[in-house]
Short mmCIF file of C-alpha atoms in Angstrom, two decimals:
data_model
loop_
_atom_site.label_atom_id
_atom_site.label_comp_id
_atom_site.label_asym_id
_atom_site.label_seq_id
_atom_site.Cartn_x
_atom_site.Cartn_y
_atom_site.Cartn_z
CA UNK S 1 122.86 149.70 65.09
CA UNK S 2 120.71 146.77 64.37
CA UNK S 3 121.66 143.25 65.83
CA UNK S 4 120.85 140.48 63.37
CA UNK S 5 118.77 137.89 64.90
CA UNK S 6 119.62 134.47 64.21
CA UNK S 7 116.71 132.01 63.83
CA UNK S 8 117.18 128.66 65.62
CA UNK S 9 117.90 125.67 63.34
CA UNK S 10 116.10 122.53 63.82
CA UNK S 11 118.43 119.48 63.46
CA UNK S 12 117.48 116.26 61.71
CA UNK S 13 117.65 112.95 63.23
CA UNK S 14 120.82 112.13 61.30
CA UNK S 15 122.38 115.32 62.45
CA UNK S 16 121.34 114.77 66.10
CA UNK S 17 122.90 111.36 66.07
CA UNK S 18 126.05 112.56 64.26
CA UNK S 19 126.47 115.32 67.05
CA UNK S 20 125.90 112.86 69.77
CA UNK S 21 128.46 110.45 68.02
CA UNK S 22 131.14 113.22 68.10
CA UNK S 23 130.47 114.19 71.70
CA UNK S 24 130.79 110.50 72.79
CA UNK S 25 133.97 110.06 70.74
CA UNK S 26 135.44 113.07 72.29
CA UNK S 27 134.71 111.67 75.80
CA UNK S 28 136.15 108.11 74.64
CA UNK S 29 132.74 106.65 75.31
CA UNK S 30 131.87 103.63 73.07
CA UNK S 31 128.16 104.39 71.83
CA UNK S 32 127.24 100.71 72.74
CA UNK S 33 127.79 101.49 76.20
CA UNK S 34 125.69 104.57 76.23
CA UNK S 35 122.46 102.94 75.60
CA UNK S 36 119.79 103.44 78.27
CA UNK S 37 119.07 100.50 80.46
CA UNK S 38 115.63 98.78 80.38
CA UNK S 39 113.11 100.46 82.80
CA UNK S 40 111.69 97.93 84.84
CA UNK S 41 107.87 97.69 85.01
CA UNK S 42 106.48 99.29 88.25
CA UNK S 43 105.58 96.99 91.01
CA UNK S 44 102.18 97.14 92.62
CA UNK S 45 101.97 97.08 96.54
CA UNK S 46 100.12 93.80 96.31
CA UNK S 47 102.85 92.28 94.24
CA UNK S 48 105.44 93.50 96.67
CA UNK S 49 103.46 91.93 99.49
CA UNK S 50 103.41 88.75 97.85
CA UNK S 51 107.15 88.29 97.17
CA UNK S 52 107.68 88.41 100.91
CA UNK S 53 104.67 85.97 101.88
CA UNK S 54 104.90 82.13 102.05
CA UNK S 55 103.38 80.75 98.75
CA UNK S 56 100.79 78.78 100.88
CA UNK S 57 99.44 81.96 102.23
CA UNK S 58 99.67 84.24 98.97
CA UNK S 59 95.95 83.94 98.19
CA UNK S 60 94.79 83.94 101.88
CA UNK S 61 91.70 85.93 102.42
CA UNK S 62 90.49 87.17 105.86
CA UNK S 63 86.84 86.54 106.37
CA UNK S 64 86.37 86.28 110.10
CA UNK S 65 84.19 89.28 111.28
CA UNK S 66 86.58 90.25 114.21
CA UNK S 67 89.60 89.97 111.85
CA UNK S 68 87.90 92.18 109.18
CA UNK S 69 87.07 94.72 111.88
CA UNK S 70 90.67 94.82 113.01
CA UNK S 71 91.69 95.69 109.44
CA UNK S 72 89.24 98.60 109.40
CA UNK S 73 90.68 99.98 112.71
CA UNK S 74 94.23 99.81 111.66
CA UNK S 75 93.41 101.16 108.21
CA UNK S 76 91.61 104.01 109.82
CA UNK S 77 94.54 104.65 112.18
CA UNK S 78 97.15 104.85 109.36
CA UNK S 79 98.69 108.28 108.92
CA UNK S 80 100.79 109.88 106.01
CA UNK S 81 104.24 110.64 106.91
CA UNK S 82 104.06 113.73 104.82
CA UNK S 83 101.49 115.79 102.82
CA UNK S 84 100.42 114.07 99.58
CA UNK S 85 102.22 110.66 100.74
CA UNK S 86 100.51 107.40 101.16
CA UNK S 87 99.27 106.65 104.60
CA UNK S 88 101.23 104.22 106.60
CA UNK S 89 100.37 101.59 109.36
CA UNK S 90 101.94 103.10 112.47
CA UNK S 91 99.81 102.32 115.57
CA UNK S 92 96.61 100.41 116.07
CA UNK S 93 94.92 97.43 117.99
CA UNK S 94 96.26 93.87 118.07
CA UNK S 95 94.52 90.45 117.76
CA UNK S 96 95.02 87.15 119.50
CA UNK S 97 93.60 84.27 117.72
CA UNK S 98 93.30 80.94 119.55
CA UNK S 99 92.08 77.73 118.39
CA UNK S 100 93.18 74.09 117.64
CA UNK S 101 95.92 73.11 115.06
CA UNK S 102 94.65 73.80 111.67
CA UNK S 103 91.51 76.05 112.49
CA UNK S 104 92.67 78.71 109.91
CA UNK S 105 94.37 81.14 112.34
CA UNK S 106 97.57 81.66 110.25
CA UNK S 107 95.36 81.98 107.11
CA UNK S 108 93.31 84.68 108.65
CA UNK S 109 96.47 86.48 109.87
CA UNK S 110 98.17 86.60 106.36
CA UNK S 111 94.73 87.52 104.69
CA UNK S 112 94.55 90.51 107.18
CA UNK S 113 98.00 91.78 105.83
CA UNK S 114 96.71 91.30 102.47
CA UNK S 115 93.47 93.13 103.20
CA UNK S 116 95.41 96.15 104.76
CA UNK S 117 97.46 96.42 101.41
CA UNK S 118 94.43 96.23 99.38
CA UNK S 119 92.75 99.04 101.26
CA UNK S 120 95.46 101.35 99.95
CA UNK S 121 97.67 102.00 103.12
CA UNK S 122 101.34 101.16 103.18
CA UNK S 123 102.60 98.63 105.64
CA UNK S 124 105.96 97.24 106.83
CA UNK S 125 105.49 94.01 108.32
CA UNK S 126 107.19 90.92 109.48
CA UNK S 127 106.06 87.47 110.23
CA UNK S 128 107.62 84.65 112.39
CA UNK S 129 106.70 81.58 114.31
CA UNK S 130 107.44 81.86 118.09
CA UNK S 131 109.86 78.81 117.81
CA UNK S 132 111.81 80.68 114.97
CA UNK S 133 111.86 83.98 116.71
CA UNK S 134 113.40 82.39 119.90
CA UNK S 135 115.96 80.66 117.80
CA UNK S 136 116.93 83.91 116.12
CA UNK S 137 117.14 85.63 119.36
CA UNK S 138 119.10 83.10 121.34
CA UNK S 139 122.55 84.53 122.20
CA UNK S 140 125.25 82.91 120.26
CA UNK S 141 128.66 84.02 118.65
CA UNK S 142 128.67 86.37 115.82
CA UNK S 143 125.14 87.39 116.17
CA UNK S 144 123.83 90.67 117.85
CA UNK S 145 120.50 89.30 119.41
CA UNK S 146 119.58 92.42 121.28
CA UNK S 147 119.82 94.28 117.87
CA UNK S 148 117.38 91.53 116.34
CA UNK S 149 115.15 91.83 119.36
CA UNK S 150 114.94 95.62 118.86
CA UNK S 151 114.13 95.28 115.17
CA UNK S 152 111.24 92.71 115.79
CA UNK S 153 109.97 94.96 118.62
CA UNK S 154 109.70 98.25 116.61
CA UNK S 155 108.23 96.53 113.19
CA UNK S 156 105.08 98.46 112.52
CA UNK S 157 103.07 95.27 111.84
CA UNK S 158 104.12 91.87 113.44
CA UNK S 159 102.66 88.33 113.10
CA UNK S 160 103.68 86.03 115.76
CA UNK S 161 102.41 82.45 114.88
CA UNK S 162 102.15 79.66 117.14
CA UNK S 163 102.74 81.40 120.43
CA UNK S 164 103.04 78.69 123.23
CA UNK S 165 104.51 75.98 120.99
CA UNK S 166 108.00 76.33 122.02
CA UNK S 167 109.20 74.83 125.28
CA UNK S 168 108.63 77.04 128.25
CA UNK S 169 111.59 78.35 130.31
CA UNK S 170 112.51 81.45 132.12
CA UNK S 171 114.50 82.89 129.14
CA UNK S 172 111.48 82.29 126.93
CA UNK S 173 109.29 84.08 129.37
CA UNK S 174 111.66 87.16 129.59
CA UNK S 175 112.15 87.59 125.86
CA UNK S 176 108.50 87.36 125.31
CA UNK S 177 107.89 89.88 127.92
CA UNK S 178 110.28 92.41 126.35
CA UNK S 179 108.79 91.96 123.01
CA UNK S 180 105.14 92.25 124.06
CA UNK S 181 105.95 95.03 126.46
CA UNK S 182 107.72 97.18 123.91
CA UNK S 183 104.71 96.64 121.46
CA UNK S 184 102.24 97.35 124.07
CA UNK S 185 103.86 100.62 125.13
CA UNK S 186 104.23 101.94 121.58
CA UNK S 187 100.72 100.52 120.57
CA UNK S 188 102.03 98.62 117.56
CA UNK S 189 99.45 96.17 115.88
CA UNK S 190 100.45 92.55 116.45
CA UNK S 191 98.56 89.55 115.01
CA UNK S 192 99.27 86.43 117.33
CA UNK S 193 98.00 83.10 116.94
CA UNK S 194 98.05 80.23 119.51
CA UNK S 195 97.02 76.63 119.86
CA UNK S 196 96.61 77.14 123.60
CA UNK S 197 93.44 77.96 125.20
CA UNK S 198 93.38 81.58 126.34
CA UNK S 199 93.06 80.52 129.96
CA UNK S 200 96.10 78.41 129.62
CA UNK S 201 98.43 81.32 128.25
CA UNK S 202 98.91 82.92 131.68
CA UNK S 203 100.62 79.64 133.16
CA UNK S 204 102.78 79.43 129.93
CA UNK S 205 103.77 83.12 129.54
CA UNK S 206 103.57 84.41 133.28
CA UNK S 207 101.33 87.04 134.66
CA UNK S 208 103.28 90.15 133.16
CA UNK S 209 102.82 88.91 129.54
CA UNK S 210 99.35 87.75 130.05
CA UNK S 211 98.18 90.94 131.80
CA UNK S 212 99.54 93.00 128.70
CA UNK S 213 97.99 90.73 126.09
CA UNK S 214 94.66 90.98 127.90
CA UNK S 215 94.82 94.86 127.58
CA UNK S 216 96.21 95.10 124.02
CA UNK S 217 94.45 92.52 122.06
CA UNK S 218 90.98 91.65 121.06
CA UNK S 219 90.70 87.78 121.64
CA UNK S 220 89.21 85.57 118.93
CA UNK S 221 88.34 81.95 119.74
CA UNK S 222 88.33 79.69 116.59
CA UNK S 223 85.96 76.84 116.36
CA UNK S 224 87.55 73.41 117.28
CA UNK S 225 87.69 72.06 113.61
CA UNK S 226 91.13 71.30 112.07
CA UNK S 227 90.52 72.49 108.47
CA UNK S 228 93.72 70.91 107.21
CA UNK S 229 92.38 67.34 108.00
CA UNK S 230 88.91 68.35 106.67
CA UNK S 231 90.29 69.60 103.42
CA UNK S 232 92.29 66.51 102.90
CA UNK S 233 89.42 64.35 103.45
CA UNK S 234 87.18 66.19 101.09
#
């Protein structure tokens, strides 16, 4: 007994559309609602970075030799969470950048994050001023300040801008210690800027914080020039 082999039939475009229309009608689906949504263009890592960066610093470029050296070390320490995945910033050294107001410390910090992204590694980061940090962590009704402190402490890369600008108190010293101690223990890269002279940080932050900063950071002294005023006068 011979089985007759049926050759597959190729459907025309009109036949395909007619068949789809019958299937949709049988399922009470309006063909107008069955159109595919527009596919968004892929967002580059640099574009994603810029959306979370203050407009003033979106074009920031790190050019200080010590800052660039830090970028290289953090990039080298990045690891891939799985085989074939992009390497991510996990651990690495920290920087303490000191200098007068307007010396370019914040510019260098944001430029360093930009340089990391451009090097091809992934980075989850967060930036805050010390004053805003303390405001967010101050206990108040309806806010879990402990949870917020844990989130900031565990962020793979953290920028703390203007450390020492907030009014000193026992509470400020204790919160700063808990934050810095966590990042110190887990070797999480941290970019810290301060207008205080490095020798003055100990009296402001206390011995425990100053000792950990001395061990976990490379210190960078910026020249005593207010670049903001210099640019305005030019």
